[in-house]
Every structure is written in structure tokens, then in C-alpha cells.
Coordinates of C-alpha atoms in Angstrom, one line a residue:
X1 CA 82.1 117.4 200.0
X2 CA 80.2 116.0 197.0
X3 CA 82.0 118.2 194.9
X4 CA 85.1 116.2 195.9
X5 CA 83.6 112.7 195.3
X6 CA 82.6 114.2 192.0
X7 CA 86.1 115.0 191.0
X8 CA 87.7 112.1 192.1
X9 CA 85.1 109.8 190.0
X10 CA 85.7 112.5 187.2
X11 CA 89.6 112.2 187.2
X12 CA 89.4 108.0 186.8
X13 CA 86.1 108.4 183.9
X14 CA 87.5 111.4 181.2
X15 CA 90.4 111.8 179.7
X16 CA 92.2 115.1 179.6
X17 CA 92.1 117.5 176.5
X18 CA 94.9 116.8 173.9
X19 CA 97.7 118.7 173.0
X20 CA 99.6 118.6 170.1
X21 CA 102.5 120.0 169.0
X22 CA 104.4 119.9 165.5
X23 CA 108.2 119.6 165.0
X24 CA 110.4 120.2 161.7
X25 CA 113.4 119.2 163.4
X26 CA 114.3 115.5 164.0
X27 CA 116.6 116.4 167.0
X28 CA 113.9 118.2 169.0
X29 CA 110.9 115.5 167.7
X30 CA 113.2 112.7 169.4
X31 CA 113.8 114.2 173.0
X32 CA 110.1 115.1 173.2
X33 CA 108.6 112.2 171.7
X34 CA 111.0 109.5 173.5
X35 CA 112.6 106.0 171.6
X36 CA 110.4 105.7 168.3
X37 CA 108.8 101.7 168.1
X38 CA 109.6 101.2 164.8
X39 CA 111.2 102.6 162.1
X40 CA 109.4 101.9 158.3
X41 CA 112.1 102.5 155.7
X42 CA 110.1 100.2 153.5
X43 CA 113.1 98.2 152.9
X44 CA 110.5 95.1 154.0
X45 CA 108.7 95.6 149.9
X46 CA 110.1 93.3 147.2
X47 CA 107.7 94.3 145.1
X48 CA 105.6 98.0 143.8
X49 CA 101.9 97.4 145.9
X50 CA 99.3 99.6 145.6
X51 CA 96.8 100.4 147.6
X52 CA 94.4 102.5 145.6
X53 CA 91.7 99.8 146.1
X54 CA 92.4 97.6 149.4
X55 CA 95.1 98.4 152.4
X56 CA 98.9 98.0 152.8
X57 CA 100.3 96.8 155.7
X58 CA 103.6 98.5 157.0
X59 CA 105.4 99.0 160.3
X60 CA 103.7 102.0 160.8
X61 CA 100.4 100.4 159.9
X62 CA 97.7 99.8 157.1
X63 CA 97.4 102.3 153.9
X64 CA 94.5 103.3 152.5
X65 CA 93.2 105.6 149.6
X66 CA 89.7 107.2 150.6
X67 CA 88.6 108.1 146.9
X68 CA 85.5 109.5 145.6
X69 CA 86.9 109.9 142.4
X70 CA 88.2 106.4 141.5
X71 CA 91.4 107.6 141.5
X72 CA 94.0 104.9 140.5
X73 CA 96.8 106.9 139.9
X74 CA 99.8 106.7 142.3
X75 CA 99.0 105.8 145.6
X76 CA 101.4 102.7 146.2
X77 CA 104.8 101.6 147.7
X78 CA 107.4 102.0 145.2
X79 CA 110.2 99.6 144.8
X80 CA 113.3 99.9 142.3
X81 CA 113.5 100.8 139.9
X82 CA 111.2 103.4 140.7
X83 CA 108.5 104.7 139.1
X84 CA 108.6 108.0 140.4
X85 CA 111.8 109.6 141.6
X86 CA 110.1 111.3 144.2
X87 CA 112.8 110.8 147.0
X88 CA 116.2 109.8 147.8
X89 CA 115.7 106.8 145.3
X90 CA 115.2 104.5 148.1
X91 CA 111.6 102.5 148.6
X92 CA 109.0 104.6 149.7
X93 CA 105.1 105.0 149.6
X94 CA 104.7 107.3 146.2
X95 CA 101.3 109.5 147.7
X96 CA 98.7 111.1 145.6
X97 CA 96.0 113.2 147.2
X98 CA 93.5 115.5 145.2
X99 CA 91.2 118.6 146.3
X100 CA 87.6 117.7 146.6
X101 CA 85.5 119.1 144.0
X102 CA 81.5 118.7 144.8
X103 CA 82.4 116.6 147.6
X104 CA 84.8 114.3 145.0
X105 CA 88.5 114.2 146.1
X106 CA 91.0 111.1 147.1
X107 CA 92.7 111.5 150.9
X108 CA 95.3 108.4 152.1
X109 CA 94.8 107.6 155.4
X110 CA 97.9 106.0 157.6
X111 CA 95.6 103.7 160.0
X112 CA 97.5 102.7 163.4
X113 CA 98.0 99.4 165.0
X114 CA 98.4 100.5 168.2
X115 CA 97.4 104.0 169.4
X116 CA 100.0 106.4 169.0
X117 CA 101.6 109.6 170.9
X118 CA 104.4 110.8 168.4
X119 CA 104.8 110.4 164.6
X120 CA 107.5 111.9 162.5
X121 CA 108.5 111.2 158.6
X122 CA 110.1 112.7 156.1
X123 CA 108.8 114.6 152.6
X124 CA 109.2 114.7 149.1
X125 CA 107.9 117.8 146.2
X126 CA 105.2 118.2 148.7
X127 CA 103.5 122.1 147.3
X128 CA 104.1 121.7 143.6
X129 CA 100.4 121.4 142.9
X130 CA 97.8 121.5 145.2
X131 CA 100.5 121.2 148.5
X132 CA 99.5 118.5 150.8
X133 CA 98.6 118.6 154.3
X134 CA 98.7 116.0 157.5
X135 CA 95.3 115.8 159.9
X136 CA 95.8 113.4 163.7
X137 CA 93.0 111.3 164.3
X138 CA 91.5 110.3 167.5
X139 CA 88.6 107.6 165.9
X140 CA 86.5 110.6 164.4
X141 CA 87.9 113.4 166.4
X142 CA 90.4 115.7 164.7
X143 CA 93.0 116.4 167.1
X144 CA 95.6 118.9 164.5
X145 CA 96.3 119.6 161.2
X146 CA 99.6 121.0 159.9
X147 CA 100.7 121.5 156.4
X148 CA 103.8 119.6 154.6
X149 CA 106.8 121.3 153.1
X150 CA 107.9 121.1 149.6
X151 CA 111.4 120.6 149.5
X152 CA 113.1 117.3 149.6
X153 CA 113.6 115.0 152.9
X154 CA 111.6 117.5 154.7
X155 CA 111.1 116.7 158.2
X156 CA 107.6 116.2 159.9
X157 CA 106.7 115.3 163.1
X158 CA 104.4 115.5 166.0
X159 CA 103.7 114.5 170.0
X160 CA 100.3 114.4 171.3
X161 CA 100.3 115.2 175.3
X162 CA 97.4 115.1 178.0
X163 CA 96.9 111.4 178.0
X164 CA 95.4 111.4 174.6
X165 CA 96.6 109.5 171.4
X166 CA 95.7 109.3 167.6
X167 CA 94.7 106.3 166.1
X168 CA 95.3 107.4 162.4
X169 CA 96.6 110.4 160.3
X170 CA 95.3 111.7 157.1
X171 CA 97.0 113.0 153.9
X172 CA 94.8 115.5 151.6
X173 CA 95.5 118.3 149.5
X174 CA 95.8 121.8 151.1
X175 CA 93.4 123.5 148.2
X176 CA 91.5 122.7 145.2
X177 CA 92.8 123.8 141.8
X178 CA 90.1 122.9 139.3
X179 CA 90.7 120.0 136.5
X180 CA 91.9 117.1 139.4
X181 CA 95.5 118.3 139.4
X182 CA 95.9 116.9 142.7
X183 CA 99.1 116.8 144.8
X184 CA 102.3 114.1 144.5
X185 CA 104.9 113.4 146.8
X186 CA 107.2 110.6 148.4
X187 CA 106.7 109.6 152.2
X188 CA 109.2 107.8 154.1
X189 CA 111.6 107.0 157.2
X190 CA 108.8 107.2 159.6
X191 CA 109.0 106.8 162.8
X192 CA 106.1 106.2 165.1
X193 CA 105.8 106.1 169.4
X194 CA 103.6 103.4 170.9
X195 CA 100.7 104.8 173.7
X196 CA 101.5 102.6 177.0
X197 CA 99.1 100.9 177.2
X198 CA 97.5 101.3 180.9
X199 CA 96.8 98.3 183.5
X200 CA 93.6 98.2 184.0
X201 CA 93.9 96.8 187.6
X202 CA 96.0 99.8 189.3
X203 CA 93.5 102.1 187.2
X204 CA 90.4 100.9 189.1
X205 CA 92.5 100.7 192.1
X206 CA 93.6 104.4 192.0
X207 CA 90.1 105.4 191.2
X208 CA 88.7 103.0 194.1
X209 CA 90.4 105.0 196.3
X210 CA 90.4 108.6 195.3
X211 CA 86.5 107.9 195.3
X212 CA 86.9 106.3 199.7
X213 CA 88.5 109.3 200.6
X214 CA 86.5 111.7 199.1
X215 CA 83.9 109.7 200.6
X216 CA 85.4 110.0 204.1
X217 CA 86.1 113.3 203.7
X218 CA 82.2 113.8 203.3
X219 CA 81.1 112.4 206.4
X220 CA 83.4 113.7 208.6
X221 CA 82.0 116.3 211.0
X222 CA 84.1 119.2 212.0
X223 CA 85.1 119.4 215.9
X224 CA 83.5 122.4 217.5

């Protein structure tokens, strides 16, 4: 029976392996991923703010450039009149990402608020360089990778299953062309599903009493 008491102490102290699994349809992204929590249009900007040096907050949560290279070229949330027309000439975040040559190369990283399950946006002249390409983030541990489309108000999207959740997604480039060509391309209309967030009561009392009967299971003795 002390395998039992193990298993019941195992089930309350791990979580289980993540799943993921990549849409490119907003129909079939919304009936697995449930009522989004938000929904960044970036119609909240007044202004073009870039956030080559220091984070942006949105709905979705803070941007950031992860730069080597000192990069300061795109990288910002684009207001009208726009600098680049790299969408439906609404606001949007104007991205930039570039290969990394001897370990030099910018990423932007989307950083969560609040843990996430699902995360879908659309795309804009994402493969005319360098293509671009999304990595999930649990903290340090890469939970997927998929890479973008290059057409215009392409749709992207994912749900995590499992119990597991990301805390931040990554934009890099797909390959390195030599000379920092890098990659370019408009982000917008995300949408974004909240983790719930778990009670931390009924999740000691569940555990509490898987472990008491596996317990009593152990030291009861079989009728002969």
C-alpha cells in the first residue's frame, strides 16, 4: 500500500505534462480555448511607444525587446498615422526580430500578467525576410514553438492542456540571413484566456484526504 500513499501525495505535489496545440482558425481556437479575458486592439495608445529599451504595458501584458545588438529599429506600438503599414491600418505593435549571429540577435518577448491557457492573434508580412516564429513560456521551460504565416491578418493561436500554463511568449526570427536583415511584421487583435486560478484550501483538502485513505488502505489487514 505505500505505493498508493505515494500516488496520492504525488497527484496533490506535480503538475501534469503540458500539452499544446496550435490553431490557424479563429472558429476552432475559440471553442477550445473558451471566452478570451481580454481583447488588445490597441485602440487604448494615443500615442507611437516604443519599447526597444524599457516595457509596454498592454491588455495582454508588458513588451519587451531582448537585444544583443542594440537594436532600436521598430519594435513599438504604432499609432496613426502609421509608420509602417504593416496591417489593416489600424493601431498595432509594429515587431522587429533578427537572427542571432555569434550569439547577437533581438527577440520581443510578450510577458503575462496572469498565467495563461490560450493565446490567439493575428499577423502581418510575417516570412518576407528572415520569417518569424512564436515560442510558449512556462518561467524558463519552453513548452512549443510554431512558426508565423506571411500573409496578411493571419490567424494564430494556441491552448495549453494538462493543468499547465505559459507565463510569456517569445517572437524571434525563424533563420539567420547574414548582414542583420531581420524580420518585420504587425501583431494585433489578440486575445488571451486567463489560468483559474486554484483555491488553495480545497487543494490541501483534496490532497489531505487522498493521502487518509491511502493511509487506511495500508493498514488494513485482509480477512482470512
Amino acid at each position: 500500500m505505500r505505493r498508493t500513499l505515494f500516488l496520492a501525495i504525488a497527484v496533490c505535489a506535480t503538475h501534469a505534462h503540458a500539452g499544446i496545440t496550435w490553431y490557424d482558425h479563429p472558429a476552432l481556437w475559440g471553442a477550445a480555448a473558451g471566452p478570451p479575458s481580454y481583447f488588445e486592439t490597441f485602440d487604448g495608445f494615443a500615442t507611437d511607444l516604443s519599447f526597444t529599451s524599457s516595457p509596454v504595458a498592454s491588455a495582454a501584458g508588458a513588451f519587451s525587446q531582448e537585444s544583443l545588438d542594440g537594436n532600436t529599429f521598430r519594435n513599438f506600438i504604432d499609432v496613426p498615422p502609421l509608420v509602417y503599414t504593416d496591417n489593416n491600418g489600424t493601431k498595432h505593435a509594429s515587431l522587429f526580430t533578427n537572427g542571432h549571429e555569434a550569439g547577437v540577435g533581438t527577440d520581443v518577448r510578450l510577458t503575462f500578467f496572469t498565467r495563461h491557457t490560450a493565446l490567439s492573434f493575428l499577423t502581418w508580412d510575417a516570412m518576407t525576410l528572415e520569417g518569424a516564429t512564436i515560442d510558449v513560456f512556462d518561467d524558463a521551460t519552453l513548452l512549443g514553438s510554431h512558426d508565423l504565416s506571411g500573409g496578411a491578418a493571419e490567424f494564430t493561436g494556441f491552448v495549453l492542456d494538462g493543468g499547465m500554463s505559459a507565463t510569456s511568449v517569445r517572437f524571434r526570427s525563424t533563420s539567420t540571413v547574414a548582414g542583420m536583415p531581420g524580420e518585420g511584421f504587425g501583431l494585433d487583435d489578440i486575445r488571451g484566456v486567463h489560468a483559474p486560478v486554484p483555491e488553495p484550501a480545497t487543494t490541501a483538502l483534496a490532497c489531505l484526504a487522498l493521502a487518509a485513505t491511502a493511509r487506511r488502505r495500508r493498514f488494513r489487514q485482509p480477512t482470512r
